XYZ file of C-alpha atoms in Angstrom:
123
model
C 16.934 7.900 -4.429
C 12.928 8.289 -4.222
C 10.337 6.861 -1.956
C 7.568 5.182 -2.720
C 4.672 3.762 -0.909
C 1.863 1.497 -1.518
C -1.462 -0.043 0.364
C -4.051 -3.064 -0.533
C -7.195 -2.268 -0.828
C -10.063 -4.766 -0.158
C -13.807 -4.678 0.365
C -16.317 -6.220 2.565
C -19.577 -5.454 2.918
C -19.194 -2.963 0.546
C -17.186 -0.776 2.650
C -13.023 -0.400 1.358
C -10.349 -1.698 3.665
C -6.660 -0.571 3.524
C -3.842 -2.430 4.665
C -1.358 -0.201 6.731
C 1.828 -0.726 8.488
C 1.851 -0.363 12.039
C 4.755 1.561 13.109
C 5.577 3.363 16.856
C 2.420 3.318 17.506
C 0.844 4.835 14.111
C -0.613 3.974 10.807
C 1.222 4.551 7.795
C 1.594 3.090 4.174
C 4.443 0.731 3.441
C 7.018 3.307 2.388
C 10.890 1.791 0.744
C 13.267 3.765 -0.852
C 13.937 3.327 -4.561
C 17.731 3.079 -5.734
C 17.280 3.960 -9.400
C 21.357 3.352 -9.679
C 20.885 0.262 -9.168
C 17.919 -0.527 -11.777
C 15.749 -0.800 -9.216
C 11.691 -0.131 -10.223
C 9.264 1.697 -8.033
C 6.996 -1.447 -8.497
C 9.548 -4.096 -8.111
C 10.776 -2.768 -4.720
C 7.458 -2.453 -3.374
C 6.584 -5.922 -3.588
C 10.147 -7.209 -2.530
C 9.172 -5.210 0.541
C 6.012 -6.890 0.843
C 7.903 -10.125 0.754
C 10.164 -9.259 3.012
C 7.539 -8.643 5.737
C 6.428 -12.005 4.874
C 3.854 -12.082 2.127
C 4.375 -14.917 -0.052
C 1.167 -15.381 -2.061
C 0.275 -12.587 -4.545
C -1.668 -14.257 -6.697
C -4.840 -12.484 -5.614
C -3.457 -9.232 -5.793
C -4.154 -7.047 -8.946
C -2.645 -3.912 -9.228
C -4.945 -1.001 -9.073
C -4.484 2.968 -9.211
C -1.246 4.869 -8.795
C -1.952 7.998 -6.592
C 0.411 10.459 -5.186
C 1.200 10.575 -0.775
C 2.354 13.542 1.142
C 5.272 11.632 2.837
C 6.110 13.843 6.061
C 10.120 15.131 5.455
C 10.067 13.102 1.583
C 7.883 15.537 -0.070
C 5.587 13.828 -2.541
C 5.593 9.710 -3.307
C 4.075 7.634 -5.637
C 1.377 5.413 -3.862
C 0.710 1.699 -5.530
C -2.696 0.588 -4.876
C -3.481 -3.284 -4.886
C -6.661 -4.623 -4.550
C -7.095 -8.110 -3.459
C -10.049 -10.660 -4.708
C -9.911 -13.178 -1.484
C -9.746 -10.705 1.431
C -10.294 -13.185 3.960
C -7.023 -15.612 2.469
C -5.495 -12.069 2.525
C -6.382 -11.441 5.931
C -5.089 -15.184 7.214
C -1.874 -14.598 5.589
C -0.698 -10.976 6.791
C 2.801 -10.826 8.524
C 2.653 -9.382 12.204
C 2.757 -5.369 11.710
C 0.504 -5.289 8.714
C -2.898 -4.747 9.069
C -6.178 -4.038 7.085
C -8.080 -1.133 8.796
C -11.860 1.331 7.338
C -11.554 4.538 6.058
C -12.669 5.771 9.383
C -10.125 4.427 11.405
C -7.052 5.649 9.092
C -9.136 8.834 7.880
C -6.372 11.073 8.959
C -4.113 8.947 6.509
C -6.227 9.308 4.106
C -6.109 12.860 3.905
C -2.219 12.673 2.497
C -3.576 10.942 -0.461
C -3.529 13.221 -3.649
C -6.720 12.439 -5.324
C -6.095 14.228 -8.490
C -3.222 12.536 -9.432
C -5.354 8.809 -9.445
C -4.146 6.710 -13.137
C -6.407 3.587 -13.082
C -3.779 0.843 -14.175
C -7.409 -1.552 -15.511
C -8.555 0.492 -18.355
């Protein structure tokens, strides 16, 4: 079993926008558990998640960078990044518990990121 996690990332203004999971009271990334013995992908679980939560449109979404997360207790995770080309749709269609929040308000987040580790998915 392995964890993964993932965010969206939009812009406005110029400034980036990440799209966090609410959770007792703190900001995380959407984190699932991958079941490799049962065929599961790392990217195919992430976005049954998303559905789950109740996102049904992904067809603005384009996948983005995979990065590496310090997951408190799990160690290291792969982090899916999606960036989204109608942020405002976006915004209209997030499920209750999911939310798009600055840099500066999820800076301490941030920080788990692994910025060496960035593959652009693009090029």
């Amino acid at each position: 079993m392995t964890m993964v996690a993932a965010t969206v990332i939009a812009y406005r203004d110029d400034l980036p926008y990440f799209l966090v999971e609410e959770k007792d009271g703190k900001d995380q990334f959407l984190a699932v558990k991958v079941h490799q013995h049962h065929e599961e992908t790392s990217l195919g679980m992430i976005l049954k998640s998303f559905a789950k939560l109740g996102v049904t449109d992904f067809d603005s979404w384009r996948l983005g960078e995979l990065q590496t997360i310090k997951l408190p207790e799990e160690g290291h995770a792969p982090l899916y990044s999606f960036h989204v080309t109608d942020f405002d749709k976006v915004i209209q269609d997030m499920p209750k518990g999911l939310v798009f929040k600055s840099g500066d308000e999820i800076q301490r987040l941030l920080m788990t990121v692994q910025p060496t580790t960035f593959t652009a998915f693009d090029e």
